[in-house]
Coordinates of C-alpha atoms in Angstrom, one line a residue:
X1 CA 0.0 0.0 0.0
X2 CA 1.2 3.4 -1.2
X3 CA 0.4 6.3 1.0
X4 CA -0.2 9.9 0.0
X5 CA -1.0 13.2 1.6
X6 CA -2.8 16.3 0.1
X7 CA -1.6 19.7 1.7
X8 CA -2.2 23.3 0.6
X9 CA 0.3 26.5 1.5
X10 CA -2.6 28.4 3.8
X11 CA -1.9 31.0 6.1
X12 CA 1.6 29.6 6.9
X13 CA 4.4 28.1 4.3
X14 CA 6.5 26.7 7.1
X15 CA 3.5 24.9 7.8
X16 CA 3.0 23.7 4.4
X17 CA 6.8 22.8 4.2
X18 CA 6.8 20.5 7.2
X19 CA 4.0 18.5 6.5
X20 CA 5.6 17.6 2.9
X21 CA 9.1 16.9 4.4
X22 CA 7.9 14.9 7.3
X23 CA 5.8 12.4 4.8
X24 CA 9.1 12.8 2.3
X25 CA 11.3 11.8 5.2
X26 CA 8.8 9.1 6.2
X27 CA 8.5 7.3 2.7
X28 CA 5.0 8.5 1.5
X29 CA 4.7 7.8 -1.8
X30 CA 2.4 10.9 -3.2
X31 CA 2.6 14.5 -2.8
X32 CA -0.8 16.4 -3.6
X33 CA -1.8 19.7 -3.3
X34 CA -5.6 21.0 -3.5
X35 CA -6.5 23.4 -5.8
X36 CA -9.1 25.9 -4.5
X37 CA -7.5 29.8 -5.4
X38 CA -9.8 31.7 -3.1
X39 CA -8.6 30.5 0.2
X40 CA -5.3 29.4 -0.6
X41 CA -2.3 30.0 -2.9
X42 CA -1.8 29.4 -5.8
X43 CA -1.3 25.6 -7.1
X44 CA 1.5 25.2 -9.4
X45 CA 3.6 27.4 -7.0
X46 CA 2.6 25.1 -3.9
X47 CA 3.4 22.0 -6.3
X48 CA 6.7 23.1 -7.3
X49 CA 7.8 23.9 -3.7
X50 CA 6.2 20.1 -3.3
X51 CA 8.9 19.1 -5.5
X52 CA 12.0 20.2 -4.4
X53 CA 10.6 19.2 -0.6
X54 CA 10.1 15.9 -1.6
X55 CA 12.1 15.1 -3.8
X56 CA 10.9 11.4 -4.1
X57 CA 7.6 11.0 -4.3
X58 CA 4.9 11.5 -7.0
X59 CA 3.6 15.0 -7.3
X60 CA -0.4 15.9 -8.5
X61 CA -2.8 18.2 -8.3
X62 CA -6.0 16.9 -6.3
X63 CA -8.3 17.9 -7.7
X64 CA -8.2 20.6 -10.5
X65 CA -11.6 21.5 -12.6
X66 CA -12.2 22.6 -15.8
X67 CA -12.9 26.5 -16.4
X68 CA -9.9 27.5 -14.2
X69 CA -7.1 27.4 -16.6
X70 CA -6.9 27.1 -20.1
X71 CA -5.8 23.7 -20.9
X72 CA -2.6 25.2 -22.8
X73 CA -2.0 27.0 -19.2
X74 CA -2.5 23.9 -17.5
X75 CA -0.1 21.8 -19.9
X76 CA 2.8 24.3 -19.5
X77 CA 2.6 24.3 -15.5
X78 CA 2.4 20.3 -15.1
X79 CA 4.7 19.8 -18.1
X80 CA 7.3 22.1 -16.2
X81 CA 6.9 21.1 -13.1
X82 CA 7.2 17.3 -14.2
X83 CA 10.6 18.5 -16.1
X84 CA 11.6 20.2 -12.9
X85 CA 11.0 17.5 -10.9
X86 CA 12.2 14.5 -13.3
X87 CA 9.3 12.8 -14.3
X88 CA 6.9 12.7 -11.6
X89 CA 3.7 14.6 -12.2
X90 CA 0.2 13.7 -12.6
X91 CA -2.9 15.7 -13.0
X92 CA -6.1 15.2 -11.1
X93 CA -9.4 16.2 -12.7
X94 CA -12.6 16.4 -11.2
X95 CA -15.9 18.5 -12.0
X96 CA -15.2 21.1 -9.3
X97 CA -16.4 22.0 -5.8
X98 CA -15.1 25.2 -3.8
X99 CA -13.0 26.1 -7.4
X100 CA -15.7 26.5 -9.3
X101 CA -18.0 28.0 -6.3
X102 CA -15.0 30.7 -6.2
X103 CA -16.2 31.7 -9.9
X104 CA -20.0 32.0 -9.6
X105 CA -20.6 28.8 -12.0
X106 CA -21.8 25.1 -11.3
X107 CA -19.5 21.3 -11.4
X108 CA -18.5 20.7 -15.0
X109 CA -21.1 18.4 -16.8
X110 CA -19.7 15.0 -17.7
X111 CA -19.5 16.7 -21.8
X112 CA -17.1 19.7 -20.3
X113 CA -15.3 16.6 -18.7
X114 CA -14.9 14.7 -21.8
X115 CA -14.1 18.1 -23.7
X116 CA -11.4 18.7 -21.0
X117 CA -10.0 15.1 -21.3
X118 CA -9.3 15.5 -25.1
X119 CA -7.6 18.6 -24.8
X120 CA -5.3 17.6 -21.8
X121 CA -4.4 14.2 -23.3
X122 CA -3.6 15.7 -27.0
X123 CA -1.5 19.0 -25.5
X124 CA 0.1 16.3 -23.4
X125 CA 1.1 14.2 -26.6
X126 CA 2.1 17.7 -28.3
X127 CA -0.7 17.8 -30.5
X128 CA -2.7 20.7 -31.2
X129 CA -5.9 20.6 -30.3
X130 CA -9.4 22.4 -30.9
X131 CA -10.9 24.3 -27.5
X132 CA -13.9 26.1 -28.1
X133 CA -14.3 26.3 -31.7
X134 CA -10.5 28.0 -32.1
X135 CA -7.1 26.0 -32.9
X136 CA -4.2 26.1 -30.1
X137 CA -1.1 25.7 -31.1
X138 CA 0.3 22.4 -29.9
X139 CA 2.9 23.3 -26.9
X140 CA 6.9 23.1 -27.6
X141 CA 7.5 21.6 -24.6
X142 CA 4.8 18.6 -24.1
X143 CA 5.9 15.7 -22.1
X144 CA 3.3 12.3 -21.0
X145 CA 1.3 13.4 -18.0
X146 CA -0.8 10.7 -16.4
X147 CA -4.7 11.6 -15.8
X148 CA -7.1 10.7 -12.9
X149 CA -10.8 11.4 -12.8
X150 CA -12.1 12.1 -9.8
X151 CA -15.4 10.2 -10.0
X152 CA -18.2 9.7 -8.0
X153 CA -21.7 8.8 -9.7
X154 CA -21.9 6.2 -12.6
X155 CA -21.0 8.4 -15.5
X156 CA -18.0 9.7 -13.9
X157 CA -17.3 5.9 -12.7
X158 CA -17.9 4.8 -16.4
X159 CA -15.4 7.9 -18.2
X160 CA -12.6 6.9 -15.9
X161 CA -12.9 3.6 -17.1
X162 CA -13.3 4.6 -20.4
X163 CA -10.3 7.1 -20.7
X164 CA -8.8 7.9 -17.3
X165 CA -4.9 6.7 -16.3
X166 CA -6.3 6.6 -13.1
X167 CA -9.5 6.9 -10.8
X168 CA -9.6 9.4 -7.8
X169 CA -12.3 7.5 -5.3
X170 CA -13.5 8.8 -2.0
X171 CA -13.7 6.5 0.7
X172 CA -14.5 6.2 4.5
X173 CA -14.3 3.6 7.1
X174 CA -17.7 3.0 7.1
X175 CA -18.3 2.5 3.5
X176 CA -16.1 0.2 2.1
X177 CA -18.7 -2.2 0.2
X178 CA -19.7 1.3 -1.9
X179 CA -15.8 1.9 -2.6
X180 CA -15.6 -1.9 -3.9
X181 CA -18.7 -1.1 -6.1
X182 CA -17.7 1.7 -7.6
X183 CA -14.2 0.2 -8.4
X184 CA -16.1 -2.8 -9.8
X185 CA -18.1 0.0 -12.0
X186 CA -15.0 1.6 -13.4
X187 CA -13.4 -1.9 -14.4
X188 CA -16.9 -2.7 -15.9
X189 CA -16.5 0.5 -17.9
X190 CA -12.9 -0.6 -19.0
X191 CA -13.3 -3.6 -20.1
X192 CA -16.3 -2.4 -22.3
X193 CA -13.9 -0.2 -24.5
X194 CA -11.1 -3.2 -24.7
X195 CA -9.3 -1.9 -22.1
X196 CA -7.2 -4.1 -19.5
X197 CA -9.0 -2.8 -16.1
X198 CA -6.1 -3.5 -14.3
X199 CA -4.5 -0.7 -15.9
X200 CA -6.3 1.4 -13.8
X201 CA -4.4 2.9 -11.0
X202 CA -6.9 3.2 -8.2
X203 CA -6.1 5.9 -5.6
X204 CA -8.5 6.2 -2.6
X205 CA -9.0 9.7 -0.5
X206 CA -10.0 10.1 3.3
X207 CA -10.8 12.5 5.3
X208 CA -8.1 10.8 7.7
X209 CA -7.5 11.4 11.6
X210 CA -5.0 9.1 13.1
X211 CA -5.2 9.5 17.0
X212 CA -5.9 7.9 20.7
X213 CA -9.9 7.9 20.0
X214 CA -12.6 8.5 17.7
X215 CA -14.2 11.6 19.0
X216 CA -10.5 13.3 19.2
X217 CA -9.8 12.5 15.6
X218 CA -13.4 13.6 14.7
X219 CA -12.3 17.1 16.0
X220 CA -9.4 17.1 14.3
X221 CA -11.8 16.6 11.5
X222 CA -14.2 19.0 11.4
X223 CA -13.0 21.6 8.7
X224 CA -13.2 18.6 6.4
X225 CA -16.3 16.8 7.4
X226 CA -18.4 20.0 6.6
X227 CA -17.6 19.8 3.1
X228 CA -19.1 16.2 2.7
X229 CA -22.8 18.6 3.3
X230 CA -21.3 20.9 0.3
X231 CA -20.3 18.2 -1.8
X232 CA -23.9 15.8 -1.7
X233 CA -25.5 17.2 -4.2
X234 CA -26.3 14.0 -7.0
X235 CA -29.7 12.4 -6.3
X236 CA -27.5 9.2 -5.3
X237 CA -25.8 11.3 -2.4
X238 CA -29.3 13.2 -1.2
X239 CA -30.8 9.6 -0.8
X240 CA -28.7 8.7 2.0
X241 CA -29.7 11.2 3.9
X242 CA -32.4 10.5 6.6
X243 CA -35.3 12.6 6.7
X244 CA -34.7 14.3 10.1
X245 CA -31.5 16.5 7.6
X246 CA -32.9 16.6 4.2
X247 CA -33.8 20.1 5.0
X248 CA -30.9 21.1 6.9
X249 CA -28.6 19.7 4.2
X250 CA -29.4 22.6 1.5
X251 CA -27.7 24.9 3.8
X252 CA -24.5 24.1 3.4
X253 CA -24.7 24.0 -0.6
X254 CA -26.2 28.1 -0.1
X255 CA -24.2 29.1 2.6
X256 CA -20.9 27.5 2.0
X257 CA -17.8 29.9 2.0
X258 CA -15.3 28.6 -0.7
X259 CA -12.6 31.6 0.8
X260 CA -12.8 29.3 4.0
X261 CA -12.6 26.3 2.1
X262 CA -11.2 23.7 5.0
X263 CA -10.5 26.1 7.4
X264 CA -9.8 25.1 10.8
X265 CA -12.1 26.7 12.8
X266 CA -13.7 28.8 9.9
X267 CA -17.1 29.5 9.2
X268 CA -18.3 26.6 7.4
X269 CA -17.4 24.0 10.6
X270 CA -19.7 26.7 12.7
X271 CA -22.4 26.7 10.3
X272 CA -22.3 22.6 10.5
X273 CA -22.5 23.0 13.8
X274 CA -25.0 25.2 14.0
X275 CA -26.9 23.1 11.1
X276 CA -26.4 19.5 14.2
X277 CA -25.1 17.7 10.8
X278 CA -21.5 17.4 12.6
X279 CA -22.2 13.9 13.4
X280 CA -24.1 12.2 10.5
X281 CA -21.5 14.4 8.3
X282 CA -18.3 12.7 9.5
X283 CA -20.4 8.8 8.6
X284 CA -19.0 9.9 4.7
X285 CA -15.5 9.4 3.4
X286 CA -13.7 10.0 6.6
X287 CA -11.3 7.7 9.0
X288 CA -10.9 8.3 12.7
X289 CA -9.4 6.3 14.8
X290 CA -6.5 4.8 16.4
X291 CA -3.4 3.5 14.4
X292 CA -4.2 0.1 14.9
X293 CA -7.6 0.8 13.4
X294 CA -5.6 2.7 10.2
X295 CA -3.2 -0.8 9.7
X296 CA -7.0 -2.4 9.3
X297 CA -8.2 0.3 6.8
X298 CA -4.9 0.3 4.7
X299 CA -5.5 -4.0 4.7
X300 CA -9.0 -3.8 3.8
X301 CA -8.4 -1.1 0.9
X302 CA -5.2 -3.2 -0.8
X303 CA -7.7 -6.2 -0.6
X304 CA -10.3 -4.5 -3.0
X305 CA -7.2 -3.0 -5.4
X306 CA -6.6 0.5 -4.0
X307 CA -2.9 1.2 -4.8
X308 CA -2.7 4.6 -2.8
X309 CA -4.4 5.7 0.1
X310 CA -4.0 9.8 0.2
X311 CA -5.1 11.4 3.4
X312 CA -6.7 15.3 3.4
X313 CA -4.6 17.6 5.8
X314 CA -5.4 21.4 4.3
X315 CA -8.3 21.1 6.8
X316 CA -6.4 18.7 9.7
X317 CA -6.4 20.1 13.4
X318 CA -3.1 17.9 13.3
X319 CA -2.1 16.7 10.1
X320 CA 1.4 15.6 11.6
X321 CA 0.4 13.4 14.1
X322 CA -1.6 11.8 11.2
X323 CA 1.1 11.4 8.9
X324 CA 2.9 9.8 12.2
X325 CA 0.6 7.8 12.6
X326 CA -0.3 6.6 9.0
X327 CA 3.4 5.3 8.7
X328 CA 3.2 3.4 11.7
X329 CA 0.2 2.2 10.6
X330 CA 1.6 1.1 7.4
X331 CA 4.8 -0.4 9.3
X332 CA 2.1 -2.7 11.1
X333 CA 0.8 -4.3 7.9

């Protein structure tokens, strides 16, 4: 089992620095950084500071969206940042959450997705390619970047397995059978278009506390676990929810703040509070609990395929002691 972190430069770069050292120093495998330009700065920057930091481990962004950069903008940063950093870049594409709340405009539809795809994976080749009805120029300096989809309902499921290097899966403690399903889904989706499923590198996220008990973790947690309300938006999502939130969970998608996008302490965690979802919110793609129940997770998830597990920090009370504890964790297996 591979294990990642995501991290974001927030208010404090030494903060950012020593959370990518420490999992450098302690053998993580992956190095993401979020990508959300109205609470924190800027991405290609952070990633290339990620680089030299760790100067090891594979390097993405998780997750970008389509509408922020033009692809040609997005293929010169990853291309140089992969040549910087001798081959080890990787882009991570999803419809958007607090990036494309930041601009005033809905997720990407699964077309935009598709659309975004194509133009990615032919600038990457050095191609030109055709982006909204003009010609760009195929880029000079093009080099083979590997893509992951960031998928949750069964069209996303199905285009990572149709095209994707790589899926991006969310995935809790509680909720392992779904993760196994939708993995199932995406090799279904492969293996439709003639491809060999287990080409598909499988990386699985967490909202991830490692700690003495639950209820410590979940504080730790809290920043993060409020944007699982933000996020459940397809009909899928909204039917898990019991009846005693379905009107509390609109909130969160009106009132979010994206400039406070996991922000310890901010204003979204005291409007999840304030909302009582606190508890049936951290039930979603989150792990909390003690290292000994981590060595179980990271078992259970390299059962079902998952070659990476990649724990959230931007939004982490204590993202150290996590990455602590995820080694030993991983030690234990």
């Amino acid at each position: 089992m591979k294990l990642g972190i995501c991290s974001m430069w927030g208010d404090s770069l030494d903060v950012f620095r020593n959370e990518v050292r420490l999992a450098s120093d302690l053998g993580f495998d992956l190095v993401t950084v979020g990508d959300s330009p109205a609470g924190w700065h800027e991405r290609h920057v952070s990633l290339t500071l990620a680089a030299l930091e760790a100067p090891r481990a594979r390097l993405a962004p998780l997750v970008t969206s389509p509408f922020m950069r033009h692809p040609i903008v997005t293929t010169a940063a990853l291309c140089s940042i992969d040549d910087l950093s001798g081959g080890r870049v990787a882009l991570g594409l999803a419809t958007g959450g607090s990036t494309v709340m930041a601009i005033g405009r809905p997720p990407a539809t699964q077309s935009e997705i598709r659309a975004e795809l194509a133009a990615l994976r032919g600038l990457f080749a050095g191609e030109p390619v055709e982006w909204n009805g003009a010609q760009v120029k195929a880029p000079r300096f093009a080099r083979r970047i590997p893509i992951y989809y960031s998928a949750f309902g069964p069209k996303a499921l199905a285009l990572a397995g149709e095209q994707a290097d790589g899926v991006i899966l969310f995935a809790g403690e509680r909720h392992l059978d779904g993760l196994r399903d939708r993995i199932a889904a995406v090799h279904r989706a492969a293996e439709a278009v003639g491809r060999d499923p287990a080409e598909i590198d499988i990386w699985a996220v967490s909202y991830a506390s490692v700690r003495e008990s639950r209820a410590q973790a979940i504080n730790d947690l809290k920043a993060f676990i409020v944007v699982n309300g933000m996020a459940m938006r397809t009909p899928a999502a909204l039917a898990q929810v019991p009846s005693q939130f379905r009107g509390k969970i609109d909130e969160p998608h009106a009132r979010y703040d994206p400039s406070e996008h996991v922000v310890v302490g901010g204003r979204n965690v005291a409007l999840m509070e304030e909302l009582g979802l606190t508890e049936f919110l951290s039930g979603f793609d989150t792990f909390a609990g003690t290292v000994e129940s981590a060595t179980a997770m990271l078992g259970a998830l390299a059962a079902i395929g998952v070659s990476t597990f990649i724990a959230a920090l931007p939004g982490h009370a204590a993202p150290l002691e996590t990455i602590k504890g995820l080694a030993q964790a991983r030690s234990a297996m």
